[in-house]
Amino acid sequence: MPVKLWRLCDPELQQPSSPLLTVRPGQGKLELVLFHPTSSGLLAVGANKSPLIWDTCRQETPLAVLEQHGDQLQSLSWKQDGSLLASSCKVLTPGCMRSREVRLWDSRKLSSSISSTHCLMDTSTRGVAMVPKVALDVLSCEVMRVLQLTDSCIVPIGYQVPRKHSSQEFHEDLYPDTVGTTPAMSAEEWWKGGNKQVKDLRSLHPAAPQDPARGCSTSSSPLSTPSSSAAASRSPSSTSGLSSGFLPSPSQSTKAIQSLLGPTSKFRHIQGAVTHRDTHITNLRGLNLTTPGESDGFCVNRHRVAVPLAISGGQIAICERSQPGRLPDTALPTIQNSVNVVDLSWDPFDAHRLAVAGDDAKIRVWQVPKGGLKDTLTEPEVLLQGHTEKIYSIAFHPLASGLLASSSYDLTVRLWNLENGEQVNLLTGHEDQIFCMAWSPDGKLLATLSKDGKVRIYDPRKSTAPVQEGPGPEGHRGARAVWVCEGKYLLVSGFDSRSERKLSLYSADSVSSGAVASTDIDTSPSTLIPFYDPDTGVVILSAKGETRVHIYEIVPEDPYFMECSSFNSPEPLKGFAFLPKSECNVRDVEIAVGLMLTKAAIEPVAFKVPRVKKEFFQDDVYTDTAVCWEPALTASAWLSGSNGQHKKISLKPKDMTPVSEAPKEAPVRKYLPSSVYLEEKTDEQKKEELLSAMVAKLGNIDDPLPQDSFEGVDEDEWVSGCDGNRSLDSNDGHLDIF
């Protein structure tokens, strides 16, 4: 692949139609091209695994072909004065650890690299940039520092030349005067043909006066090491280690990272942890794994768990949360649903009422007795009939008691009043399978996602047709939706045309305009099932058959999606369902508690926000929460046009003080400067300390020995006591003393 060089002309003149020069390295695919910073016509080219040095005046052969890397080159970088060239590639270490190989080349001796370093990486590198020379820690003999950009952080990598007493003196042979900040010419002068060199040179000596054009000292840069402070800037890093001066000020580091990476979530360090084994329900057997991918797979409330079993008759096990532990090996009392379970849901306002959708197009509503199942239930409390084909999903109204919505393969959505067991509405307009339904937080609207690629929003009390319709996920694998940001947006989890999973955010007022924002997640066949916490704006996404749980904070403005730390379960999930906010332990800063269904157990998982002052109530995390377990109105009142809203309560315990009212503490430096630990000592000081330690360990020669203070027996008593109690065993030759 050739390298073509073009000479740009005045914009008012006709631009060249052919390159000024074409260089053909002939070393395979070219990835990188980099001019020398000081020499005219000198070019570094990354061809396959080898860097090439090319003189553009000699088109036939390169000046030098440098030593090959272990893999294809990914970056090249000249030192500012042109004396060194850095090259890097991604390699696998013998332990199958991913790392980056970085090599330094002396431009005056290109036969072999002068340094080779392997930097282990937890994530892939997105870019590398070199820090300006004025930011180096010269008292630690740091000659180069690069910043490695990964998926989630910026990592500084410093290179030092080993020198004796490097932290005590400035080595002029390592640091010639470097280019300052005054430009040699303007952009307009360069465009007109100017070719001036920067004449503004400055010394890197710590005692040298600072450049007034910078307006501050070298240490003022949030990404630099304060070289002017000799005692505090001595870096403990070795070659390829991290510089100790990176981000010295917390306030500066926060601003620097935010300016580089944009806004970050205050929940980005959220931690998911499985609770103690004493809270688990174990020895679950015969789980039903044939529920739709968009179904939660099981359901929970504050008191009990309902789990469908793969036993004939559509049986459902009911486990009391107050009775964790190992289930008996014998058969459990169950709910006999008669047909296979497709979806199931607890009534949010009645912890004993369970609605179950079957594949016979019927919905059965069961009443679990207080204290749990003692005997098998065979007769439902209510039987809802009306769908003509298999039901796909059901959803209770978030505010009105006894109001249930159901979707079916007959392409309709029906509303049911459980107070009298009657169908009260029929919503139409779908052209293919309905993946899911989602009620708005105020209970006025119902959103649906369909396999026909449409997002629809209904106002069931005004029209049986959708009031809004817009483009939905392009993929046909499945989708789920949840209302976020106080009902102003609709979050959709689905697939794109390439079957890659993605999140899309729709404005509730303009669904027809399409998604206002979207973000790609990964490639996997399972549908991500979202749980949204309206108090924090955090959405937790899980999928059946996977171990990773994705977490995002959703905000109603750019960037919309702020990724947080994910949770990884020890084994693949069969389902994930969440409890009301009142079940969170605020003393441990839990913002969500869910139950994880695995192959043979139900395990609680607590999602916590790390905080230092846990003795205070974190009122910035816990706003007043809705009492979602109490109805705001009845189904009849809602159907007649009334609206309501949940009352709210504070989760603050009486014995806790809000963190916003905590007394202000004076800032305390947690760590001593590195100079305290790394202060270079003279040989005489080291010898004196060693001798003192040896003398202290040996003690004084005139001191009495410990055994001198032991109490013995009188010599006469010892002899007389032994005379008659000696025996010699002729067989073994042992002398026994009694």
XYZ file of C-alpha atoms in Angstrom:
738
model
C 0.000 0.000 0.000
C 1.585 3.348 -1.022
C 2.022 6.535 0.992
C 1.099 9.609 -1.008
C 2.371 13.113 -0.128
C 0.409 16.138 -1.311
C 1.477 19.768 -1.357
C -1.409 22.073 -0.465
C -1.765 25.283 -2.459
C -3.377 28.612 -1.750
C -7.133 27.995 -1.343
C -7.841 30.512 -4.109
C -5.767 28.461 -6.582
C -6.649 25.128 -8.100
C -5.740 22.226 -5.845
C -3.291 19.576 -7.200
C -4.816 16.586 -8.972
C -1.900 14.223 -8.305
C 0.418 13.656 -5.330
C 3.807 15.325 -5.160
C 5.451 12.084 -4.127
C 4.451 8.425 -3.762
C 6.371 6.127 -1.421
C 5.808 2.375 -1.651
C 7.183 0.636 1.445
C 6.075 -2.809 0.219
C 5.798 -4.198 3.759
C 2.097 -5.050 3.762
C -0.832 -2.990 4.986
C 0.029 0.485 6.300
C -1.684 1.724 9.433
C 0.384 4.671 10.698
C 2.218 7.638 9.173
C 4.114 10.232 11.243
C 6.482 13.037 10.168
C 9.642 13.769 12.125
C 9.127 16.869 14.318
C 12.386 18.623 13.350
C 13.784 17.053 10.167
C 12.308 17.830 6.801
C 11.126 14.894 4.688
C 11.724 12.254 7.373
C 8.788 9.913 7.827
C 7.965 7.086 10.261
C 5.615 4.504 8.771
C 3.842 1.679 10.602
C 3.765 -1.273 8.191
C 2.361 -4.535 9.550
C 4.546 -5.353 12.615
C 7.566 -3.141 11.854
C 8.174 0.616 12.045
C 9.971 1.999 8.966
C 12.040 5.196 8.777
C 11.726 6.726 5.314
C 13.465 9.611 3.585
C 10.921 11.020 1.159
C 13.763 12.088 -1.123
C 14.733 8.427 -1.572
C 11.699 6.564 -2.839
C 13.369 3.234 -3.479
C 14.164 1.862 -0.011
C 13.631 2.994 3.577
C 16.476 4.343 5.674
C 15.810 1.694 8.309
C 13.441 -1.217 9.004
C 13.153 -1.481 12.774
C 12.809 -4.636 14.845
C 9.433 -6.354 14.570
C 6.790 -6.266 17.310
C 4.828 -9.321 18.384
C 1.686 -8.089 16.636
C 0.432 -5.372 14.324
C 1.510 -1.835 15.257
C -1.130 0.394 16.786
C 0.665 3.651 17.517
C 3.829 5.672 16.764
C 5.081 8.779 18.515
C 8.192 10.945 18.088
C 9.739 12.652 21.057
C 9.370 16.411 20.778
C 13.025 16.963 19.880
C 13.023 14.000 17.478
C 15.633 12.007 19.384
C 13.353 9.094 20.336
C 10.588 7.125 18.613
C 7.991 5.149 20.580
C 5.993 2.301 19.019
C 3.397 0.009 20.558
C 1.237 -3.004 19.757
C -1.244 -5.234 21.578
C 0.021 -8.689 22.581
C -0.991 -11.657 24.720
C 1.304 -12.662 27.574
C 1.959 -16.382 28.315
C -0.833 -16.345 30.916
C -3.309 -15.171 28.246
C -3.332 -11.714 29.822
C -3.881 -8.876 27.405
C -1.060 -6.319 27.436
C 0.519 -3.620 25.304
C 4.142 -3.826 24.211
C 5.801 -0.407 24.072
C 9.310 0.080 22.588
C 11.600 3.095 22.540
C 14.057 3.652 19.671
C 17.053 5.982 19.602
C 16.840 7.762 16.240
C 20.665 7.747 16.040
C 20.915 3.968 16.590
C 18.038 2.118 14.975
C 19.476 -1.400 14.935
C 17.582 -2.354 18.115
C 15.214 -0.781 20.628
C 16.673 0.727 23.786
C 13.655 -0.226 25.928
C 10.774 -2.689 25.737
C 7.880 -2.644 28.188
C 4.731 -4.721 28.615
C 1.846 -2.819 30.203
C -0.973 -5.078 31.416
C -4.424 -3.855 30.485
C -7.794 -4.753 31.985
C -9.500 -3.154 29.000
C -8.522 -2.320 25.464
C -6.588 0.849 24.670
C -8.495 3.549 22.788
C -5.618 5.956 22.359
C -2.244 7.158 23.628
C -0.989 10.727 23.960
C 2.354 12.126 25.153
C 2.474 14.663 27.983
C 4.428 17.868 27.234
C 8.033 17.958 28.427
C 7.377 20.744 30.922
C 5.099 18.398 32.903
C 7.760 15.752 33.584
C 9.120 14.997 37.049
C 12.719 15.967 36.290
C 13.968 15.280 39.830
C 12.986 11.621 39.375
C 14.709 11.439 35.968
C 11.414 10.993 34.153
C 12.158 11.480 30.461
C 8.754 10.651 28.999
C 5.168 10.225 30.134
C 2.259 9.018 28.038
C -1.442 8.905 28.884
C -3.246 5.701 27.964
C -6.969 6.074 27.215
C -9.000 2.943 28.005
C -12.752 2.319 28.025
C -13.232 3.847 31.466
C -10.108 5.675 32.633
C -6.907 7.516 31.715
C -3.697 5.797 32.882
C -0.367 7.673 33.077
C 2.764 5.657 32.194
C 6.083 7.237 33.119
C 9.558 6.334 31.808
C 12.576 7.061 33.985
C 16.324 6.767 33.489
C 17.935 5.046 36.508
C 20.341 7.481 38.135
C 21.976 7.447 41.538
C 20.616 10.207 43.781
C 18.102 10.987 41.051
C 15.788 12.694 43.541
C 18.474 15.105 44.773
C 19.841 16.784 41.692
C 18.943 17.955 38.209
C 20.654 16.008 35.408
C 21.331 18.472 32.647
C 22.446 15.772 30.200
C 18.918 14.350 30.240
C 17.082 17.635 29.923
C 18.294 20.069 27.266
C 16.303 23.244 26.853
C 12.877 22.442 25.458
C 10.462 24.336 23.257
C 8.407 26.910 25.113
C 4.858 28.082 24.515
C 5.446 31.057 22.224
C 4.515 30.158 18.616
C 6.932 30.829 15.788
C 4.247 32.043 13.397
C 0.515 32.246 12.945
C -1.617 29.880 10.883
C -1.983 32.539 8.208
C 1.784 32.960 7.940
C 2.238 29.213 7.602
C -0.406 29.040 4.881
C 1.402 31.749 2.937
C 4.613 29.742 2.921
C 6.327 30.574 6.192
C 8.661 27.969 7.644
C 9.962 29.473 10.871
C 11.239 27.429 13.785
C 10.238 27.927 17.384
C 12.991 29.966 19.017
C 11.353 30.190 22.432
C 13.374 27.731 24.511
C 13.122 27.197 28.240
C 15.042 25.249 30.846
C 13.433 22.394 32.743
C 15.545 23.053 35.845
C 13.254 23.395 38.900
C 14.978 26.628 39.867
C 14.467 28.185 36.439
C 11.867 30.989 36.208
C 8.446 29.871 35.012
C 7.083 30.812 31.608
C 4.917 33.921 32.149
C 2.768 32.933 29.179
C 1.465 29.985 31.145
C 0.122 32.212 33.882
C 0.994 29.679 36.569
C 3.687 27.255 37.613
C 4.228 23.817 36.125
C 2.493 22.213 39.072
C -0.751 24.042 38.365
C -1.650 21.664 35.560
C -4.016 18.960 36.852
C -2.266 16.375 34.700
C 1.288 17.353 35.568
C 3.756 16.575 38.308
C 4.735 19.570 40.466
C 8.432 19.462 39.741
C 9.039 22.766 41.477
C 8.271 21.135 44.808
C 11.251 18.867 45.225
C 10.187 17.105 48.391
C 6.640 16.359 47.398
C 7.191 15.321 43.801
C 9.630 12.461 44.051
C 8.081 9.658 42.096
C 8.304 6.066 43.410
C 7.561 4.728 39.954
C 10.109 2.709 38.068
C 10.422 2.531 34.336
C 6.933 1.909 32.921
C 5.384 2.546 36.355
C 2.787 5.179 37.193
C 3.941 8.643 38.120
C 3.160 9.614 41.690
C 2.406 13.160 40.654
C -0.592 12.313 38.490
C -3.626 14.333 39.553
C -2.177 15.721 42.789
C -5.245 17.730 43.764
C -8.666 16.059 44.228
C -10.514 19.166 43.064
C -8.256 19.502 40.037
C -8.555 15.816 39.191
C -12.342 15.927 39.272
C -12.452 18.886 36.914
C -9.852 17.368 34.624
C -11.594 14.022 34.305
C -14.995 15.651 33.791
C -13.623 17.903 31.081
C -12.027 14.941 29.317
C -14.734 12.303 29.694
C -17.879 14.390 30.175
C -20.441 14.035 32.984
C -20.261 10.990 35.231
C -22.874 9.406 37.446
C -22.638 9.660 41.213
C -23.749 6.010 41.179
C -20.921 4.923 38.865
C -19.274 2.912 41.663
C -22.459 1.082 42.642
C -21.754 -2.363 44.054
C -23.983 -5.413 43.771
C -23.456 -8.113 46.383
C -25.242 -11.380 47.139
C -26.435 -11.355 50.754
C -25.578 -13.952 53.382
C -26.493 -17.553 52.681
C -28.914 -17.518 55.619
C -31.259 -15.383 53.476
C -31.246 -17.787 50.490
C -33.984 -20.219 49.528
C -32.249 -23.343 48.244
C -33.003 -26.814 46.888
C -35.382 -25.544 44.211
C -36.015 -28.305 41.705
C -37.805 -28.618 38.386
C -37.931 -24.941 37.364
C -39.971 -23.987 34.319
C -37.574 -22.403 31.826
C -40.015 -22.059 28.918
C -41.546 -18.694 29.810
C -41.057 -16.012 27.118
C -37.733 -14.197 27.028
C -39.514 -10.898 27.792
C -41.087 -12.376 30.951
C -39.416 -11.946 34.335
C -39.586 -15.733 34.760
C -40.875 -15.483 38.341
C -42.320 -12.762 40.573
C -41.801 -11.464 44.108
C -43.379 -9.138 46.628
C -42.402 -8.113 50.132
C -43.630 -11.387 51.653
C -43.373 -14.235 49.156
C -42.019 -15.554 45.870
C -43.904 -17.354 43.094
C -41.861 -19.711 40.888
C -43.365 -21.715 37.989
C -42.317 -25.370 37.907
C -41.811 -27.694 34.961
C -44.382 -30.163 36.287
C -47.500 -31.266 34.474
C -50.492 -29.131 35.295
C -48.650 -25.807 35.301
C -47.727 -25.944 38.974
C -46.388 -22.872 40.821
C -44.331 -23.018 44.010
C -44.950 -20.337 46.656
C -41.967 -19.622 48.945
C -42.274 -17.404 52.010
C -39.455 -14.870 52.312
C -39.737 -15.077 56.102
C -38.766 -18.767 55.931
C -35.457 -18.951 54.036
C -33.323 -22.058 53.949
C -33.301 -25.417 52.258
C -36.616 -26.624 50.876
C -37.566 -30.219 51.717
C -36.854 -32.994 49.239
C -40.483 -34.044 49.385
C -43.177 -32.534 47.157
C -44.238 -28.994 48.057
C -47.829 -27.722 48.190
C -48.316 -25.764 44.958
C -50.843 -23.864 42.893
C -52.310 -26.152 40.215
C -52.783 -23.774 37.283
C -54.012 -26.616 34.999
C -52.097 -25.274 31.945
C -48.545 -24.094 31.242
C -47.622 -20.750 32.791
C -46.724 -17.969 30.324
C -46.519 -14.987 32.685
C -47.385 -14.260 36.304
C -47.546 -11.190 38.554
C -48.374 -10.367 42.165
C -51.021 -7.729 42.786
C -48.958 -4.716 43.990
C -51.655 -3.838 46.565
C -52.539 -7.352 47.781
C -49.607 -9.556 48.771
C -51.868 -12.649 48.671
C -53.302 -12.209 45.146
C -51.441 -13.770 42.205
C -52.462 -13.401 38.553
C -51.296 -16.167 36.193
C -51.570 -16.135 32.386
C -51.769 -19.531 30.704
C -51.298 -20.751 27.179
C -55.041 -21.527 26.974
C -55.855 -17.773 26.526
C -57.173 -17.519 30.112
C -55.998 -15.608 33.182
C -56.450 -17.209 36.586
C -56.315 -15.114 39.744
C -55.314 -17.028 42.881
C -55.615 -16.105 46.550
C -52.733 -17.413 48.669
C -53.781 -17.903 52.314
C -52.024 -16.064 55.126
C -48.900 -17.834 56.294
C -48.327 -19.387 52.873
C -49.506 -22.523 51.166
C -50.280 -25.449 53.436
C -52.246 -27.422 50.863
C -52.374 -27.498 47.081
C -54.673 -24.885 45.488
C -56.785 -26.109 42.589
C -59.550 -23.496 42.222
C -58.748 -19.885 41.256
C -60.543 -16.972 42.857
C -61.296 -15.353 39.476
C -61.135 -16.688 35.899
C -60.751 -14.100 33.118
C -61.733 -15.165 29.592
C -61.844 -13.156 26.371
C -58.612 -13.579 24.424
C -58.857 -15.876 21.431
C -55.190 -16.913 21.375
C -52.387 -17.553 23.845
C -51.645 -14.704 26.247
C -48.120 -13.283 26.158
C -47.868 -10.866 29.103
C -49.849 -9.265 31.925
C -49.331 -6.024 33.921
C -51.156 -4.575 36.941
C -52.055 -0.878 37.015
C -49.564 1.066 39.192
C -52.188 3.176 41.020
C -55.668 1.620 40.739
C -56.434 -1.526 42.691
C -57.825 -4.540 40.855
C -57.031 -3.312 37.313
C -55.075 -5.662 35.036
C -53.858 -5.399 31.424
C -53.068 -8.407 29.223
C -51.603 -8.853 25.728
C -52.124 -11.817 23.462
C -51.164 -13.392 20.169
C -54.592 -12.273 18.949
C -52.874 -8.811 18.628
C -55.081 -7.141 21.233
C -54.563 -5.648 24.674
C -57.450 -6.085 27.118
C -58.146 -4.392 30.448
C -59.812 -6.341 33.236
C -61.563 -5.237 36.419
C -60.807 -7.870 39.054
C -63.538 -6.490 41.310
C -66.174 -8.091 39.078
C -64.016 -10.215 36.757
C -65.119 -8.384 33.614
C -63.284 -7.056 30.578
C -63.544 -3.248 30.530
C -61.576 -2.279 27.421
C -60.066 -3.669 24.202
C -57.093 -1.943 22.568
C -56.261 -2.606 18.918
C -53.826 -1.441 16.246
C -51.015 -3.998 16.445
C -49.908 -5.756 13.277
C -47.673 -8.421 14.823
C -46.801 -10.053 18.139
C -46.893 -7.745 21.189
C -43.607 -8.026 23.098
C -44.472 -6.035 26.223
C -46.649 -3.430 27.938
C -45.696 -0.652 30.352
C -47.960 1.659 32.384
C -46.857 5.263 32.829
C -46.068 6.303 36.430
C -49.264 8.399 36.666
C -51.312 5.488 35.327
C -52.829 7.478 32.452
C -51.007 5.925 29.508
C -50.030 2.431 28.389
C -47.035 1.841 26.083
C -46.559 -1.279 23.960
C -43.751 -2.690 21.802
C -44.534 -4.951 18.894
C -42.681 -7.232 16.511
C -43.912 -4.991 13.676
C -41.197 -2.513 14.747
C -43.502 0.098 16.294
C -43.748 1.844 19.659
C -47.355 2.676 20.525
C -48.830 4.729 23.347
C -52.477 4.327 24.346
C -54.796 6.411 26.468
C -57.200 3.544 27.306
C -59.939 5.764 28.746
C -60.141 7.927 25.601
C -59.474 5.655 22.640
C -58.991 2.015 21.701
C -56.458 3.097 19.043
C -52.975 4.384 19.862
C -52.679 8.137 20.463
C -49.013 8.023 19.405
C -47.022 5.693 17.197
C -43.359 5.728 16.217
C -40.450 3.586 15.024
C -39.289 1.014 17.562
C -36.407 -1.465 17.685
C -35.443 -2.797 14.270
C -34.620 -6.285 15.514
C -37.302 -8.936 15.972
C -35.808 -10.935 18.847
C -37.776 -9.193 21.586
C -38.032 -5.924 23.517
C -38.979 -4.438 26.873
C -39.951 -0.901 27.889
C -40.128 1.150 31.079
C -41.102 4.776 31.745
C -38.288 6.921 33.165
C -37.558 10.509 34.260
C -40.956 11.074 35.918
C -42.779 9.668 32.916
C -41.308 12.154 30.459
C -39.364 9.484 28.572
C -39.812 5.874 27.543
C -36.754 3.627 27.792
C -36.753 0.733 25.308
C -34.449 -2.274 25.472
C -34.269 -4.127 22.167
C -32.142 -5.146 19.191
C -30.959 -3.327 16.090
C -30.953 -4.670 12.536
C -27.676 -6.528 13.220
C -29.173 -8.247 16.291
C -26.996 -6.180 18.657
C -28.586 -5.113 21.921
C -29.180 -1.414 22.479
C -31.065 1.026 24.685
C -33.202 3.758 23.141
C -34.824 6.737 24.814
C -38.065 8.219 23.469
C -39.717 11.462 24.455
C -43.224 10.668 25.687
C -44.565 13.719 23.837
C -43.071 12.876 20.442
C -42.693 9.129 19.968
C -43.303 9.546 16.236
C -40.011 11.457 15.935
C -38.037 8.365 16.945
C -35.497 7.933 19.709
C -33.825 11.071 21.054
C -30.808 9.031 22.165
C -29.541 5.468 22.055
C -26.538 3.479 23.182
C -25.190 0.113 22.095
C -24.762 -2.527 24.794
C -23.332 -5.730 23.333
C -24.174 -8.720 21.153
C -26.246 -11.430 22.818
C -29.490 -13.265 21.990
C -31.231 -12.622 25.341
C -33.552 -9.659 25.861
C -32.424 -7.199 28.530
C -35.150 -6.809 31.159
C -35.043 -3.356 32.826
C -35.842 -2.392 36.400
C -36.028 1.358 37.003
C -35.680 3.117 40.346
C -37.505 6.458 40.006
C -35.825 7.913 43.110
C -32.276 7.680 41.751
C -32.813 7.376 37.998
C -30.833 4.126 37.965
C -31.883 1.339 35.598
C -30.690 -2.235 36.195
C -30.761 -4.570 33.191
C -30.594 -8.354 33.444
C -31.073 -11.153 30.938
C -31.878 -14.835 31.260
C -28.955 -17.177 30.823
C -26.345 -14.485 31.467
C -24.169 -13.587 34.439
C -23.603 -9.864 33.827
C -26.119 -7.259 35.018
C -25.748 -3.852 33.339
C -26.424 -0.639 35.293
C -26.996 2.885 33.940
C -28.164 6.195 35.283
C -30.738 7.793 32.975
C -30.867 11.606 32.812
C -33.276 13.755 30.739
C -30.472 15.595 28.942
C -27.254 14.860 27.135
C -25.555 12.368 27.563
C -28.846 10.626 28.651
C -27.046 7.332 29.474
C -24.323 7.273 32.143
C -22.838 3.833 32.585
C -22.158 2.532 36.096
C -20.309 -0.483 37.430
C -21.916 -3.767 36.450
C -22.738 -6.733 38.675
C -21.630 -10.271 37.834
C -23.501 -13.210 39.319
C -21.638 -16.412 40.158
C -23.847 -18.455 37.801
C -26.272 -17.771 34.917
C -29.538 -16.092 35.830
C -32.939 -17.664 35.305
C -34.688 -14.470 36.365
C -34.254 -11.243 38.354
C -37.064 -9.460 40.215
C -36.925 -6.469 42.556
C -38.529 -5.554 45.876
C -40.102 -2.211 46.892
C -37.759 0.558 48.035
C -38.867 0.059 51.644
C -36.885 -3.216 51.700
C -33.568 -1.366 51.249
C -31.237 -0.993 54.226
C -30.530 2.755 54.231
C -27.829 2.326 56.897
C -25.865 0.367 54.286
C -26.794 2.832 51.497
C -28.726 0.230 49.502
C -30.675 1.746 46.618
C -32.191 -1.499 45.284
C -32.701 -5.058 46.483
C -33.544 -7.838 44.052
C -34.028 -11.569 44.142
C -31.922 -13.593 41.741
C -33.332 -16.888 40.490
C -30.619 -19.416 39.678
C -30.674 -23.094 38.747
C -31.657 -24.285 42.236
C -31.889 -21.247 44.534
C -33.311 -17.781 45.118
C -30.616 -15.383 46.340
C -31.121 -11.750 47.427
C -28.770 -9.180 45.863
C -28.266 -5.729 47.403
C -27.060 -2.828 45.259
C -25.134 -0.336 47.405
C -23.579 3.069 46.834
C -20.146 3.384 48.507
C -20.168 6.238 51.019
C -17.675 7.287 53.672
C -20.041 8.727 56.298
C -22.463 5.829 56.608
C -23.423 6.936 60.099
C -25.416 9.736 58.458
C -28.582 9.350 56.390
C -27.651 9.956 52.736
C -30.468 12.373 51.895
C -28.931 13.132 48.490
C -29.539 9.476 47.559
C -32.826 8.864 49.366
C -35.496 11.316 48.316
C -39.029 10.759 49.606
C -40.230 7.524 48.022
C -43.709 6.585 46.814
C -45.790 4.175 48.881
C -46.279 1.929 45.872
C -47.719 -0.916 47.952
C -50.900 1.062 48.725
C -53.486 1.926 46.017
C -54.269 5.546 45.203
C -57.788 4.772 43.906
C -60.037 1.894 42.869
C -60.424 0.431 39.400
C -63.957 1.792 39.137
C -62.804 5.291 40.052
C -60.020 5.196 37.476
C -62.329 3.912 34.747
C -64.744 6.744 35.484
C -61.992 9.304 34.790
C -60.441 9.929 38.208
C -56.690 10.156 38.675
C -54.543 9.764 41.738
C -50.996 9.596 42.960
C -49.130 7.706 45.636
C -48.351 9.432 48.883
C -44.661 9.673 49.707
C -42.682 8.894 52.827
C -39.133 9.457 54.014
C -36.918 6.444 54.554
C -34.829 8.235 57.204
C -34.667 6.359 60.517
C -35.383 8.509 63.560
C -31.918 7.975 65.025
C -30.006 9.125 61.917
C -28.956 12.665 60.971
C -29.059 13.696 57.297
C -25.616 13.968 55.754
C -26.520 17.464 54.541
C -26.702 18.512 58.198
C -23.492 16.777 59.234
C -20.893 19.040 60.870
C -18.245 20.283 58.491
C -14.805 18.817 59.066
C -11.520 20.465 58.302
C -9.767 18.680 55.426
C -7.145 16.258 56.664
C -4.345 14.947 54.495
C -4.685 11.190 54.552
C -1.254 10.322 53.248
C 2.186 11.694 53.948
C 4.205 12.961 51.004
C 6.145 10.314 49.135
C 9.358 12.040 50.231
C 8.751 10.786 53.795
C 8.992 7.206 52.578
C 11.496 7.678 49.777
C 13.967 10.125 51.306
C 17.407 9.131 50.016
C 19.857 8.429 52.860
C 23.621 8.559 52.737
C 25.715 5.428 53.124
C 26.915 6.619 56.543
C 23.341 7.029 57.775
C 22.391 3.559 56.563
C 25.481 2.025 58.231
C 24.750 3.747 61.538
C 21.115 2.593 61.529
C 22.174 -0.982 60.790
C 24.704 -1.058 63.628
C 22.196 0.404 66.075
C 19.637 -2.241 65.153
C 22.192 -5.050 65.614
C 23.300 -3.773 69.016
C 19.727 -3.414 70.187
C 18.996 -6.984 69.159
C 22.137 -8.477 70.834
C 21.728 -6.606 74.089
C 24.393 -5.791 76.719
C 27.010 -8.491 77.356
C 26.919 -7.781 81.110
C 23.186 -8.425 81.377
C 22.278 -11.714 83.192
C 20.988 -14.583 81.093
C 17.297 -15.547 81.460
C 18.115 -19.014 82.835
C 20.080 -17.448 85.702
C 16.805 -16.433 87.285
C 15.274 -19.934 87.143
C 14.592 -21.567 90.537
C 16.348 -24.972 90.939
C 16.528 -27.664 93.678
C 19.104 -28.348 96.328
C 21.951 -30.574 95.116
C 21.525 -33.053 97.985
C 17.835 -33.306 97.320
C 18.488 -33.939 93.615
C 20.928 -36.832 94.292
C 18.848 -38.484 96.967
C 15.736 -38.214 94.896
C 17.312 -39.979 91.956
C 19.235 -42.817 93.661
C 16.313 -45.191 94.067
C 14.453 -44.357 90.898
C 16.768 -45.312 88.117
C 16.330 -48.349 85.915
C 18.156 -49.571 82.846
C 16.181 -51.449 80.286
C 18.445 -54.202 79.062
C 16.433 -54.548 75.916
C 16.598 -51.024 74.589
C 19.480 -49.560 76.540
C 17.405 -46.571 77.704
C 17.906 -45.090 81.133
C 14.508 -44.272 82.659
C 14.296 -41.830 85.571
C 11.109 -41.684 87.652
